[in-house]
Amino acid sequence: MSSCEFKFTPNEYKSDLKPVWCPGCGDFGVLNALYKALADLKCNPQDTVVVSGIGCSSRLPGYVETYGFNSLHGRALPIATGAKLASPNLNVIAVGGDGDGIAIGGNHFMHAARRNVDIAYIMMDNEIYGLTKGQAGPTTPTGDKTKSTMYGNPDAAIDPCALAISFGATWVARAFSGDIKGTVDLMKRAIQHRGFAFLNIISPCVTWRGDDLFKELRGKVKSLPHDHDPGSRRQAQNFTYEEEIVTTGVLYAVQHPTLLDEMGTIKAKASTSSATRSDILKVFAPRF
Amino acid sequence: MSSCEFKFTPNEYKSDLKPVWCPGCGDFGVLNALYKALADLKCNPQDTVVVSGIGCSSRLPGYVETYGFNSLHGRALPIATGAKLASPNLNVIAVGGDGDGIAIGGNHFMHAARRNVDIAYIMMDNEIYGLTKGQAGPTTPTGDKTKSTMYGNPDAAIDPCALAISFGATWVARAFSGDIKGTVDLMKRAIQHRGFAFLNIISPCVTWRGDDLFKELRGKVKSLPHDHDPGSRRQAQNFTYEEEIVTTGVLYAVQHPTLLDEMGTIKAKASTSSATRSDILKVFAPRF
Amino acid sequence: MTQELTLSIVGSGGDGAVAAGDILSMACAREGLNVIKTEAYGPQIRGGESSATVRISTAPIYSQADALDALVVFNWADYARFRNELTPAPDAVVFYEEKDPPPAGLNARFFPIAFANAARDAGAPNGKNVLALGVLSAAFGLPQDALRAALRARFGKKTAAVVEGNIKAFDRGIEIGNEVAGSVKKFAYEKKAPKLVMSGNEASAVAAIDAGCRFFAGYPITPSSEILHFLSEWLPKIGGTCLQTEDELAALGAVVGASFSGVKSMTATSGPGLSLMAEMLGLSSMAEVPSVIVNVQRGGPSTGIPTKSEQSDLMHALFASHGDTPRAVIACSDVEDTYHATVDAFNIAEEFQMPVIVLSEQSIAQRRETISGDNLVHDVIDRQLANPEELKEFRRYRVTENGVSPMSVPGMAGGEYQTNGLEHDEQGRPNSMFVTHETMNAKRYRKLDALASKYRLFHRFGPETADLGIICWGSTAGVVREAVERLNQGDLRVAAFAPRMIMPLPVADLEKFIASCGELLVIELSYSKQFYQYLRTQVDLPKKTRVYARSGGKALGVSEIIEQCVAEVLA
Amino acid sequence: MTQELTLSIVGSGGDGAVAAGDILSMACAREGLNVIKTEAYGPQIRGGESSATVRISTAPIYSQADALDALVVFNWADYARFRNELTPAPDAVVFYEEKDPPPAGLNARFFPIAFANAARDAGAPNGKNVLALGVLSAAFGLPQDALRAALRARFGKKTAAVVEGNIKAFDRGIEIGNEVAGSVKKFAYEKKAPKLVMSGNEASAVAAIDAGCRFFAGYPITPSSEILHFLSEWLPKIGGTCLQTEDELAALGAVVGASFSGVKSMTATSGPGLSLMAEMLGLSSMAEVPSVIVNVQRGGPSTGIPTKSEQSDLMHALFASHGDTPRAVIACSDVEDTYHATVDAFNIAEEFQMPVIVLSEQSIAQRRETISGDNLVHDVIDRQLANPEELKEFRRYRVTENGVSPMSVPGMAGGEYQTNGLEHDEQGRPNSMFVTHETMNAKRYRKLDALASKYRLFHRFGPETADLGIICWGSTAGVVREAVERLNQGDLRVAAFAPRMIMPLPVADLEKFIASCGELLVIELSYSKQFYQYLRTQVDLPKKTRVYARSGGKALGVSEIIEQCVAEVLA
Ligand SMILES: Cc1ncc(C[n+]2csc(CCOP(=O)(O)OP(=O)(O)O)c2C)c(N)n1
Ligand SMILES: Cc1ncc(C[n+]2csc(CCOP(=O)(O)OP(=O)(O)O)c2C)c(N)n1
Ligand code: SF4
Ligand code: SF4
Ligand SMILES: [Mg+2]
Ligand SMILES: [Mg+2]
C-alpha cells in the first residue's frame, strides 16, 4: 500500500493471514497490542521490519502488514542487527519465544544487548516450548513436569528481565499479554527507546501450560511502585525472580551510546583520511 | 602410567609436548598452577579430564598428562557436561579463552552455569583473540584499537565474573596468572567445589596486548577484603567491572543442588516403577 | 487370500479422529493383524483439521495405502485440506455427518450418519469418533470384542459413566453399521499372536536402549521429539541420563563428551538441527569418538515443512562438515527397520569409532506400525577397549591396517591421551606436517573400507533378473516393495534394490543388481535428485537410467510407482 | 626469453625472513616484474620458525615454485621444519649463517656468510635479513635501487639511524654477494610499469567494495581474517559498516538481515565457520535473500591444519544444509581471479537472489602476488527492485519463467511482505501443501538453470585437442596451467579444464572438453576425491579417467603434475 492512503489505525496493520495460534493463546494479546502500538506511533509499514525466529510466537510477523522476516530458531537478533545497522532508518522490531531467545538464541541475546543495538526486542514468554508441543524451556519453573521432564524440570528457571539487565540492555520492561493497555504502552516505549530495548511479555500458553494459568496470572500481576527508579540497576533487579507476584512496567532504563552511535563515531574517525578507489589501491602499490 | 607408581608431584602432570605459547605468555602461569593444583589435590591422571575449546589458551590440555580433549571453538562446556553426566566419577575441568567462552561459546556458559553442572571452568582471560592474531573479544576494553577495531572497539566489555554470577554459577573467583600461589589456591577450591565453579584468570597476552600490561597488572592486583561475604551476590557484584584495580579471590560461593544431584533425584523417582526390557515393550503392547 | 482394508477418519481437533485411529490400531494389533497408521494435521497448532488413516492387512505391509476403502468425515471443510492425500477408491464407502452434505466430484458410495446426535443420545457427547468405530466394525467385520476392550483400556482412567457412554456409542455405531453391512465387502481374518504398535521414533528409542545407549542429549524438534520424550522417561529408569540441551550444538557436544568418557551416546534431531551439528560431526569424525545421530527428515530447505516427509537431507548427511570427514550413514525403510538401523548405528559407531547418522523420515518416524516383539532382536557390539599390551606406550591413534586404533577411556590408567580436532599424530598431539595429515586421512578413511566389507546392508525385492530395476532408499523402499510385488503378478519382471547402508554404499551388490536389470529407474523424494546424484558418485549408471524424483510433502503411492514403471518400460 | 628466479629465506621469529620477502616483492613490483610470495610458519604462535619464498619472473606466473634457485638459512634447525616444502634445485645456491654448518644430504652449492656479525658491524643489529637481500641482489642481479627505496619506505617511520643502518647492511650484503656473483646465473629483465602486490584475501575485500558491498559481518578465523581486518578499516571510510559478531551463525545472520534490508552484504570465513553457517545458508536460499560468503579453505576435517591449504570444503560448500537448497559456488584460481570471482559472486547473488559461496584457498588467500591494477575491473550488477507494475498486488515470490521473482526492500511502499524459512506461497505466506512445495522448489531451482546459461565460467589451457586432458579447480588450475605449458613444449599434447563456476557447473563446456581429449586426469587436493565425486554427479566421466587426489598441507608442484601426466600416459 502506498503510505499516503494509510490511516494508521490498528486494523490497517493486520495482514490477511489468519493466526494459527490456539484459541485463547496469550500471543493474540501481544499481536493486538502491537497493532495498536504501531498505529499510535504512526509507524510507516514500509519502514518497519518485524523479525522473528521460530516458535508459535515467531509466527507473529506474518500477521502484521509491514516488512517481516520469520527466520530461524534463535536467529532473530543477528538478522535484526544486520538490518538495522545496514539501514539505520528502519524501525526494527525483533520478536520471539523464550526458547527461541534464551535457549538456542541466548548468545545473540547477550551480544545484541551488550552492543546496545538500536532495536526493540519483544519476548513472548510462555515458560514452555509451544510449537514443539510442550517441552521445558529456560523459563519453565524448576520441578515442572513437561513432555521432556517427566520427573520434573531439573534446571533453574531464568528471569529474562534479570538476564537482559546483566547483559547490558539499556531498557528492560515486563508486560502481561492479558493487559493489552499496559502492553501497548510498554511496546511504544520500547520502540521509542534509543538502544536495545527488551520487553518480556508474559504470554501464557493455554495448550501446554493449562487454561487456568492465564486466570491465575491476572491475580498476580502488579504494576511497579511509583517511586521505582528505573535508572537503578539494583532496584531493577529487585523486581526479578519474583515468586508470588508479577511486576509489570519499565524496570530499567538508561541512556548509553547505541551501536549506531558507535558506528557513527567510527565512520567519522575513518573518513578523516580520503578513500577514493585509488586510495584503496594505493595500499597495494609500491609507493617509492 | 599406572597410578601406583604415580607420585603426585607437579612435574608428573607434565606431558612431553612443548607449549606453543609465546615467551612470556600468561598462560604458562596458568599451566604451572594447574600442575601444582592437581598434585596438591592428588588427582589421579586417569580420572581427570581437561576439556578445552580452540585458542592459544585451549592448547593447555595437551600439556597435561591426564585425559584431555582439545575440542572446537566455543564447545568445551557441552563436551565437559556430557563427560561429567555420563561418568560422574571423573574430575572434569574445562578451560579456554575469553573469546572461546564468552563470544562463540557464550550460550553454553550461560546454560552450564544455570544447570550447576559439577565441573570447574577455568577461563584464561587475555582480553583479546590471541590465536587468530589480535582481534577484539568480549572482554577487550571499549575503545581499544585491535586488528578488527582500527578505530577503537565499539562494544562494551564484559566482566566474566559478573556474567557467571548472573548466569547462576555457584562459585565464582578471579585470579591473576602472574600470582601462581594465589592461582593454585583458587584452582584447588574450584576443583573441589560441588557444582559449577568459574575461575577467571587474568592471563595477559604479551604479543597482542603488549609486554607492559603484565607489569601494569601486577600493580593493580589486590586480594578481596577479609570481611567479604562470598554468600552475598550483591557483595560479589561489587568486585566486578572494576576500573583501577583487579580484585582476586572467591567473589561468590553458595551451595545449590548440582545437576548430578538433580539427575540423581530423577533416577530415584524414575526407578520406583520397574524397567526391565519387557516393561519397555509393554508400553507398545495391546494390554487388554 | 490376503485381506486388506484402509480406513480414514477426518475431523477437527476435538472430534477425536486421531484417538479413534489409535484405538482401532491397538485392537487390530491384539488380533495379530498388520496395521500401519498415519496422521495428518492442518497448520493450526491445536484444534485444526486432523485425520487418522489406518491400513489393516492379513499380510505384512510396508507402506501407507494409496486409496481408501472407507472414509469417515465429520466435517467436509476439514476434509478439503487433505483432499490430495486422502483419495477414496472408486468403490469406497464414505460415512459423513448427515448435517454436512458432501461436495460434488467425489466418486464413492455415500452414507449420511448423525454422528453427533447419535453419540450424544447414547450418552457420549464427545463420542462420535467411537460411534464411527462401531459403524466401521459392523460394516467391515472388524474385531468388535477387541475394540471394546481397547476402548475400556483407553478410557480406563475416566469415570465409569464415561466408559459406559462410549461403549454405548460404540454399540449404537454397530447398529447403524449393520444397516450398510450387506453392501460392502467384509474383512475376514484369522486371529494371530498379538503384535506391538510402535512408531519409528519409538523404535529408535527402544533400539538405543537395547544397544546399550545410556546417555542421550537432544533439543526438541519436529518430527523427532518423541525420541527425546521416550528416553527422558525411560533412560533414568535404567540408570541412564537424558539431557535437554540449550541447542543442537550442545546436544551433539554433550554426546561426544559422554562417549569420550566411555558411555554409548546418542542424539536425535531433524534437518535444521543436523545443519547446526555439521561442525561437531566433524569433530566426532576427526577425534574418532563414536556418536549416533538420528536425523528424522522433514520437508526442506530451511524450516521448510516441519510436519511432512521428504528425503532431502541425504547430501547434507553424507557430505556436511568441511574437510575430508568420514562418517557412516544408514537408512530406515520402516518402523522395524528403524530398530535394526539404530542398533547397527551403535555397533558401527563403537566398532569403527566414528559418527553414524541414522536417516529416518517423518513418514516412518511418526507412523505407527504393528511389529512382532520377537523381531526386535539384534546383536550388540560393545566398545573394544585397549588391552594391557596396547596400553604400553599407548598410541590412541595408532596407524593400523583397517584404520581402527586402540581406544582408552577415562578411568583407565595408562590410557591417558589428548584428543584433538586438530590434525594429530598417533599420540593425539597436534601435527601440521603433510605426511602426518596424509597418513591420518588414509587411516581414517580405511575404516570406511573395513566397514563397507562388513556391513553390506541392503534390501532387494523381486526376481533375480528383471526387465526393470528400481533403485531407491529409505521409506520409499516399502512402497517400492509393494509395487514390485504387484507388478510381478503381471507380465513385467521388476526388481528393486534399496541400500540400507548408504555410506559406505554396498557398491559391489549394487553393481550386480544393475547388471541383472534391463532398464533402470531411480526413485526418491527429493526435488534436486540427491540420491541419484549420490549414486553417480559411486557407480556408473547406464545412460538409459531414468529418475523419478519429486518433492516430499505427500506420501509416495504404490500406484504412483507402478505408473512410473509402466511409463519407463513403454518409453 | 623468460627469466625466472625463486628465493627463500628461513629463520626464527626475530630474523625478519618474512619482512625480507615483503621488501623484495615490493621492489620487484616497482620494476614491473611478476612475483608470487608465500610464507610458512611453524606451530609456535610467535617466534618460531618462519620462511618467505619469492618467485620472480619476467613472464606471468600462476603458482608457487617447486624448487628454489636460492635459499638463505639463518638457522638449520628452523629449516628442518620446512625441508619437505623448500627443496633447493640441484644447482641452487645456499647462503647460510657461517656459525651453523649445513646438514648432510642437501644437494646444492653452499656459501657461508656471517649474517649476524656483518649486519651488526654495518650498524643494523637486527639487519641480517636486509643484509641477505643485499647478497641476493648482487648475486642474481636483482634491482638494487628499488630495493633500497623499498627499504627506506619500510623503515621510514623509524629513526634515521635505523634507516641508515639497514641501508649499510644492505650495501654490505651487496659486497658479499658480489663475491659469488660470478658463479651464478643472472636474472635479466626490462623494467615495466609498476604492479600492485596483493593477497587473495585483500583481493576479495577490494572486490567486495568495488561490487558495492556496504555491509560486512564476520568472525575471525585463520586463514580468512585479513578480509575482516581490511574491511573493518575501509568500509567505514566509504560509509559502509563492518561488524565483528559473536560467532559465525550471527555473522551470516547479520549479512542476511542487512541484505534483506537492501544493502549488498558479505561474510568471510574458513571451514569451521562454514560448517556453522549451514543452517543460515539454507535460509538465505529459501528466503531468496542474496548473500556472499567467502570461504577460505584450510586443512580439514574439524580444526585440522588452520594454516595450510586444501580443497576439501568442496562438498560441504556444494551440499551443506538440509533440504533441497540451491546456491551458487564459485572458485578462485589465483589472486586476480579471486577479485573477479568475488565481484561475480555479488552479481550472481543479486541477480539470482541466492547465497553464493566463493571458495578460496589458504594458498591463494594468503600469498601475495603482483597484479596490474588495470585488470581489477569487472562489471557490477545491482539489485533489481520491483517496478510499480509489479508492486500492484505484489507477489514477492511470484513464479516466473527463470525463477527470479520481483524483489522489494524495506522502505518501498507497497512492497511489504513477510519472508520465511517455512515453505511459502507467492506472497511469502507459510504453506505446507505439496503442490506449493513442488512449485516453489522448481521455481528456486530454475534460477540455477538461468544462472548456468549466463555464467559459463571456466579456464581452459592447452591445445584444442589433446592426448591428455586434465580437469581441476581452484588454486590447482594455476599449477596445472604451468605444467600444461611445459608439457606441450614436448611431444605430449595436454589440455586442461578448470571450471570457475562450480555450481552450476558449465556442463556442456566440460563435456566438449572431455570429448576433445584422449586420456583424462582429475587433479585435486582432497583425500576423499571430492571434486571427482562431484564431477561424476554432473557428467559421465570415461571409464579410463584417472584421479590424482591427495591431502593438502603441502603445495601442489608443477613437477608433481608433470609426473602424474607422464605416468598417466605411460600407464
Ligand atoms: C534449529 C532448530 N531446532 C529446533 C527447532 C524446533 N523448534 C521449533 S520452535 C521451538 C521452540 C519453541 O519454543 P519458544 O521459542 O519458546 O516459542 P513458543 O512456541 O513457545 O512461542 C523448537 C525447539 C527448530 N525449528 N530449529
Ligand atoms: C568455528 C570457529 N570459528 C573461528 C575459529 C578461529 N579461532 C580460533 S581461536 C579463536 C579465538 C581465540 O581467542 P580466545 O578464545 O580468547 O583464546 P586465546 O587465543 O586468546 O587464548 C578464533 C576466533 C575457529 N577455530 N573455529
Ligand atoms: S501451543 Fe501454546 S503458545 Fe502455541 S499457539 Fe497454542 S496456546 Fe499459544
Ligand atoms: S598470542 Fe598471546 S595468548 Fe597467544 S600464546 Fe602468544 S602471548 Fe599467549
Ligand atoms: Mg515459549
Ligand atoms: Mg583470549
PDB file of N, CA and C in Angstrom, chain A residues 1 16-17 46-47 62 67-70 75 78-79 82-83 86-87 108 111 115 267 270 273 275 277 280 283-284 286 288, chain D residues 30 195 197-198 202 210 234 237 239-241 244 246 253-254 257 261 376 409-412 414-419 421:
ATOM      1  N   MET A   1       0.855  -1.198   0.000  1.00  0.00           N
ATOM      2  CA  MET A   1       0.000   0.000   0.000  1.00  0.00           C
ATOM      3  C   MET A   1       0.884   1.238   0.000  1.00  0.00           C
ATOM      4  N   ASP A  16      -3.728 -10.333   5.912  1.00  0.00           N
ATOM      5  CA  ASP A  16      -4.905 -11.191   5.694  1.00  0.00           C
ATOM      6  C   ASP A  16      -4.634 -12.645   6.054  1.00  0.00           C
ATOM      7  N   LEU A  17      -3.556 -12.882   6.764  1.00  0.00           N
ATOM      8  CA  LEU A  17      -3.242 -14.250   7.186  1.00  0.00           C
ATOM      9  C   LEU A  17      -3.882 -14.506   8.548  1.00  0.00           C
ATOM     10  N   GLN A  46       6.029   0.536   5.512  1.00  0.00           N
ATOM     11  CA  GLN A  46       7.174   0.237   4.641  1.00  0.00           C
ATOM     12  C   GLN A  46       8.515   0.453   5.332  1.00  0.00           C
ATOM     13  N   ASP A  47       8.501   1.173   6.451  1.00  0.00           N
ATOM     14  CA  ASP A  47       9.763   1.420   7.145  1.00  0.00           C
ATOM     15  C   ASP A  47       9.925   0.549   8.384  1.00  0.00           C
ATOM     16  N   GLY A  62       4.053 -12.601  10.292  1.00  0.00           N
ATOM     17  CA  GLY A  62       3.142 -12.883   9.186  1.00  0.00           C
ATOM     18  C   GLY A  62       1.785 -12.213   9.338  1.00  0.00           C
ATOM     19  N   TYR A  67       7.053  -4.961   6.595  1.00  0.00           N
ATOM     20  CA  TYR A  67       8.050  -5.951   6.189  1.00  0.00           C
ATOM     21  C   TYR A  67       8.260  -6.913   7.349  1.00  0.00           C
ATOM     22  N   GLY A  68       8.455  -8.168   7.030  1.00  0.00           N
ATOM     23  CA  GLY A  68       8.598  -9.153   8.103  1.00  0.00           C
ATOM     24  C   GLY A  68       9.556 -10.255   7.720  1.00  0.00           C
ATOM     25  N   PHE A  69      10.166 -10.845   8.726  1.00  0.00           N
ATOM     26  CA  PHE A  69      11.132 -11.913   8.468  1.00  0.00           C
ATOM     27  C   PHE A  69      10.955 -12.981   9.540  1.00  0.00           C
ATOM     28  N   ASN A  70      10.314 -14.062   9.151  1.00  0.00           N
ATOM     29  CA  ASN A  70      10.147 -15.221  10.034  1.00  0.00           C
ATOM     30  C   ASN A  70      11.361 -16.107   9.763  1.00  0.00           C
ATOM     31  N   ARG A  75      17.623 -17.108  15.739  1.00  0.00           N
ATOM     32  CA  ARG A  75      18.484 -16.187  14.994  1.00  0.00           C
ATOM     33  C   ARG A  75      17.833 -14.849  14.666  1.00  0.00           C
ATOM     34  N   PRO A  78      20.516 -11.592  15.360  1.00  0.00           N
ATOM     35  CA  PRO A  78      21.547 -11.237  14.371  1.00  0.00           C
ATOM     36  C   PRO A  78      20.939 -10.653  13.097  1.00  0.00           C
ATOM     37  N   ILE A  79      19.828 -11.187  12.666  1.00  0.00           N
ATOM     38  CA  ILE A  79      19.204 -10.682  11.443  1.00  0.00           C
ATOM     39  C   ILE A  79      18.708  -9.260  11.663  1.00  0.00           C
ATOM     40  N   GLY A  82      21.689  -6.907  11.704  1.00  0.00           N
ATOM     41  CA  GLY A  82      22.185  -6.612  10.359  1.00  0.00           C
ATOM     42  C   GLY A  82      21.286  -5.623   9.637  1.00  0.00           C
ATOM     43  N   ALA A  83      19.970  -5.831   9.740  1.00  0.00           N
ATOM     44  CA  ALA A  83      19.028  -4.949   9.050  1.00  0.00           C
ATOM     45  C   ALA A  83      19.157  -3.523   9.573  1.00  0.00           C
ATOM     46  N   ALA A  86      22.633  -1.862   8.678  1.00  0.00           N
ATOM     47  CA  ALA A  86      22.793  -1.566   7.258  1.00  0.00           C
ATOM     48  C   ALA A  86      21.820  -0.480   6.816  1.00  0.00           C
ATOM     49  N   SER A  87      20.660  -0.440   7.435  1.00  0.00           N
ATOM     50  CA  SER A  87      19.625   0.511   7.030  1.00  0.00           C
ATOM     51  C   SER A  87      19.075   1.215   8.271  1.00  0.00           C
ATOM     52  N   HIS A 108      23.041 -14.698  21.174  1.00  0.00           N
ATOM     53  CA  HIS A 108      22.760 -13.475  20.416  1.00  0.00           C
ATOM     54  C   HIS A 108      22.072 -12.437  21.303  1.00  0.00           C
ATOM     55  N   HIS A 111      24.791 -10.703  23.198  1.00  0.00           N
ATOM     56  CA  HIS A 111      25.646  -9.772  22.452  1.00  0.00           C
ATOM     57  C   HIS A 111      24.876  -8.616  21.832  1.00  0.00           C
ATOM     58  N   ARG A 115      25.855  -4.804  22.979  1.00  0.00           N
ATOM     59  CA  ARG A 115      26.227  -3.836  21.945  1.00  0.00           C
ATOM     60  C   ARG A 115      25.250  -2.669  21.881  1.00  0.00           C
ATOM     61  N   LYS A 267      32.750   5.811  11.682  1.00  0.00           N
ATOM     62  CA  LYS A 267      32.750   6.367  10.327  1.00  0.00           C
ATOM     63  C   LYS A 267      33.365   7.756  10.317  1.00  0.00           C
ATOM     64  N   ALA A 270      37.023   7.358  10.591  1.00  0.00           N
ATOM     65  CA  ALA A 270      37.570   6.709   9.397  1.00  0.00           C
ATOM     66  C   ALA A 270      37.664   7.680   8.241  1.00  0.00           C
ATOM     67  N   SER A 273      40.713  10.394   6.649  1.00  0.00           N
ATOM     68  CA  SER A 273      41.610  10.234   5.505  1.00  0.00           C
ATOM     69  C   SER A 273      40.745   9.869   4.298  1.00  0.00           C
ATOM     70  N   ALA A 275      39.259   8.299   0.794  1.00  0.00           N
ATOM     71  CA  ALA A 275      39.000   6.897   0.473  1.00  0.00           C
ATOM     72  C   ALA A 275      38.368   6.752  -0.892  1.00  0.00           C
ATOM     73  N   ARG A 277      38.662   5.181  -4.754  1.00  0.00           N
ATOM     74  CA  ARG A 277      39.121   3.862  -5.164  1.00  0.00           C
ATOM     75  C   ARG A 277      40.638   3.849  -5.297  1.00  0.00           C
ATOM     76  N   ILE A 280      42.362   3.241  -2.130  1.00  0.00           N
ATOM     77  CA  ILE A 280      42.343   1.830  -1.731  1.00  0.00           C
ATOM     78  C   ILE A 280      43.464   1.077  -2.443  1.00  0.00           C
ATOM     79  N   VAL A 283      47.170   1.230  -1.268  1.00  0.00           N
ATOM     80  CA  VAL A 283      47.614   0.356  -0.188  1.00  0.00           C
ATOM     81  C   VAL A 283      48.526  -0.749  -0.717  1.00  0.00           C
ATOM     82  N   PHE A 284      48.271  -1.142  -1.968  1.00  0.00           N
ATOM     83  CA  PHE A 284      48.971  -2.295  -2.510  1.00  0.00           C
ATOM     84  C   PHE A 284      50.094  -1.921  -3.464  1.00  0.00           C
ATOM     85  N   PRO A 286      53.638  -0.200  -4.785  1.00  0.00           N
ATOM     86  CA  PRO A 286      54.969   0.201  -4.317  1.00  0.00           C
ATOM     87  C   PRO A 286      55.041   1.720  -4.388  1.00  0.00           C
ATOM     88  N   PHE A 288      57.271   4.118  -3.761  1.00  0.00           N
ATOM     89  CA  PHE A 288      58.617   4.650  -3.515  1.00  0.00           C
ATOM     90  C   PHE A 288      59.336   4.793  -4.843  1.00  0.00           C
TER      91      PHE A 288
ATOM     92  N   ARG D  30      57.720  -2.817  -8.197  1.00  0.00           N
ATOM     93  CA  ARG D  30      58.009  -1.497  -8.740  1.00  0.00           C
ATOM     94  C   ARG D  30      58.678  -1.607 -10.101  1.00  0.00           C
ATOM     95  N   LYS D 195      53.550  -2.703 -10.635  1.00  0.00           N
ATOM     96  CA  LYS D 195      52.368  -3.529 -10.369  1.00  0.00           C
ATOM     97  C   LYS D 195      51.933  -3.362  -8.906  1.00  0.00           C
ATOM     98  N   VAL D 197      50.833  -5.270  -5.320  1.00  0.00           N
ATOM     99  CA  VAL D 197      51.092  -6.536  -4.630  1.00  0.00           C
ATOM    100  C   VAL D 197      49.918  -6.796  -3.699  1.00  0.00           C
ATOM    101  N   MET D 198      49.283  -7.895  -3.904  1.00  0.00           N
ATOM    102  CA  MET D 198      48.019  -8.121  -3.203  1.00  0.00           C
ATOM    103  C   MET D 198      47.870  -9.594  -2.851  1.00  0.00           C
ATOM    104  N   GLU D 202      42.995  -9.913   0.323  1.00  0.00           N
ATOM    105  CA  GLU D 202      42.840  -8.493   0.022  1.00  0.00           C
ATOM    106  C   GLU D 202      42.053  -8.289  -1.265  1.00  0.00           C
ATOM    107  N   ASP D 210      34.352  -2.820  -4.520  1.00  0.00           N
ATOM    108  CA  ASP D 210      34.046  -2.462  -5.909  1.00  0.00           C
ATOM    109  C   ASP D 210      32.658  -2.951  -6.331  1.00  0.00           C
ATOM    110  N   TRP D 234      38.401  -0.153   5.970  1.00  0.00           N
ATOM    111  CA  TRP D 234      37.993   0.608   4.791  1.00  0.00           C
ATOM    112  C   TRP D 234      36.494   0.812   4.631  1.00  0.00           C
ATOM    113  N   LYS D 237      35.207   4.042   5.962  1.00  0.00           N
ATOM    114  CA  LYS D 237      35.665   5.214   5.211  1.00  0.00           C
ATOM    115  C   LYS D 237      34.720   5.568   4.065  1.00  0.00           C
ATOM    116  N   GLY D 239      31.442   4.862   4.121  1.00  0.00           N
ATOM    117  CA  GLY D 239      30.058   4.872   4.583  1.00  0.00           C
ATOM    118  C   GLY D 239      29.468   3.504   4.827  1.00  0.00           C
ATOM    119  N   GLY D 240      30.284   2.483   4.742  1.00  0.00           N
ATOM    120  CA  GLY D 240      29.782   1.125   4.987  1.00  0.00           C
ATOM    121  C   GLY D 240      29.954   0.728   6.440  1.00  0.00           C
ATOM    122  N   THR D 241      29.523  -0.461   6.762  1.00  0.00           N
ATOM    123  CA  THR D 241      29.559  -0.938   8.140  1.00  0.00           C
ATOM    124  C   THR D 241      30.236  -2.297   8.209  1.00  0.00           C
ATOM    125  N   GLN D 244      32.068  -7.119  13.779  1.00  0.00           N
ATOM    126  CA  GLN D 244      32.603  -8.403  14.237  1.00  0.00           C
ATOM    127  C   GLN D 244      31.571  -9.005  15.158  1.00  0.00           C
ATOM    128  N   GLU D 246      29.546 -12.273  17.366  1.00  0.00           N
ATOM    129  CA  GLU D 246      29.910 -13.195  18.434  1.00  0.00           C
ATOM    130  C   GLU D 246      30.264 -14.579  17.919  1.00  0.00           C
ATOM    131  N   GLY D 253      23.917 -14.440   9.766  1.00  0.00           N
ATOM    132  CA  GLY D 253      22.605 -13.898  10.114  1.00  0.00           C
ATOM    133  C   GLY D 253      22.548 -12.400   9.862  1.00  0.00           C
ATOM    134  N   ALA D 254      23.558 -11.689  10.317  1.00  0.00           N
ATOM    135  CA  ALA D 254      23.587 -10.240  10.124  1.00  0.00           C
ATOM    136  C   ALA D 254      23.662  -9.899   8.642  1.00  0.00           C
ATOM    137  N   GLY D 257      20.245 -10.318   7.238  1.00  0.00           N
ATOM    138  CA  GLY D 257      19.400  -9.202   7.665  1.00  0.00           C
ATOM    139  C   GLY D 257      19.718  -7.928   6.898  1.00  0.00           C
ATOM    140  N   SER D 261      17.451  -5.939   4.065  1.00  0.00           N
ATOM    141  CA  SER D 261      17.108  -4.519   4.195  1.00  0.00           C
ATOM    142  C   SER D 261      17.539  -3.708   2.976  1.00  0.00           C
ATOM    143  N   LEU D 376      41.877  -5.016 -12.516  1.00  0.00           N
ATOM    144  CA  LEU D 376      40.878  -5.069 -11.454  1.00  0.00           C
ATOM    145  C   LEU D 376      39.636  -4.273 -11.860  1.00  0.00           C
ATOM    146  N   VAL D 409      12.432  -4.006  -1.089  1.00  0.00           N
ATOM    147  CA  VAL D 409      13.209  -3.894   0.150  1.00  0.00           C
ATOM    148  C   VAL D 409      12.513  -2.898   1.060  1.00  0.00           C
ATOM    149  N   PRO D 410      12.719  -3.066   2.358  1.00  0.00           N
ATOM    150  CA  PRO D 410      12.072  -2.144   3.292  1.00  0.00           C
ATOM    151  C   PRO D 410      12.337  -0.690   2.875  1.00  0.00           C
ATOM    152  N   GLY D 411      11.342   0.115   3.073  1.00  0.00           N
ATOM    153  CA  GLY D 411      11.407   1.491   2.608  1.00  0.00           C
ATOM    154  C   GLY D 411      10.544   1.674   1.370  1.00  0.00           C
ATOM    155  N   MET D 412      10.297   0.587   0.637  1.00  0.00           N
ATOM    156  CA  MET D 412       9.452   0.673  -0.561  1.00  0.00           C
ATOM    157  C   MET D 412       8.000   0.456  -0.175  1.00  0.00           C
ATOM    158  N   GLY D 414       4.275  -0.443  -0.551  1.00  0.00           N
ATOM    159  CA  GLY D 414       3.611  -1.391  -1.431  1.00  0.00           C
ATOM    160  C   GLY D 414       4.376  -2.678  -1.612  1.00  0.00           C
ATOM    161  N   GLY D 415       5.614  -2.691  -1.161  1.00  0.00           N
ATOM    162  CA  GLY D 415       6.421  -3.903  -1.308  1.00  0.00           C
ATOM    163  C   GLY D 415       6.444  -4.748  -0.051  1.00  0.00           C
ATOM    164  N   GLU D 416       5.664  -4.368   0.957  1.00  0.00           N
ATOM    165  CA  GLU D 416       5.684  -5.091   2.223  1.00  0.00           C
ATOM    166  C   GLU D 416       5.398  -6.574   2.008  1.00  0.00           C
ATOM    167  N   TYR D 417       6.207  -7.403   2.595  1.00  0.00           N
ATOM    168  CA  TYR D 417       5.958  -8.847   2.552  1.00  0.00           C
ATOM    169  C   TYR D 417       6.655  -9.464   3.742  1.00  0.00           C
ATOM    170  N   GLN D 418       6.280 -10.681   4.037  1.00  0.00           N
ATOM    171  CA  GLN D 418       6.975 -11.420   5.064  1.00  0.00           C
ATOM    172  C   GLN D 418       7.802 -12.485   4.385  1.00  0.00           C
ATOM    173  N   THR D 419       9.079 -12.523   4.681  1.00  0.00           N
ATOM    174  CA  THR D 419       9.840 -13.640   4.147  1.00  0.00           C
ATOM    175  C   THR D 419       9.937 -14.726   5.199  1.00  0.00           C
ATOM    176  N   GLY D 421      11.486 -18.850   6.277  1.00  0.00           N
ATOM    177  CA  GLY D 421      12.218 -20.099   6.100  1.00  0.00           C
ATOM    178  C   GLY D 421      11.285 -21.274   5.936  1.00  0.00           C
TER     179      GLY D 421
END
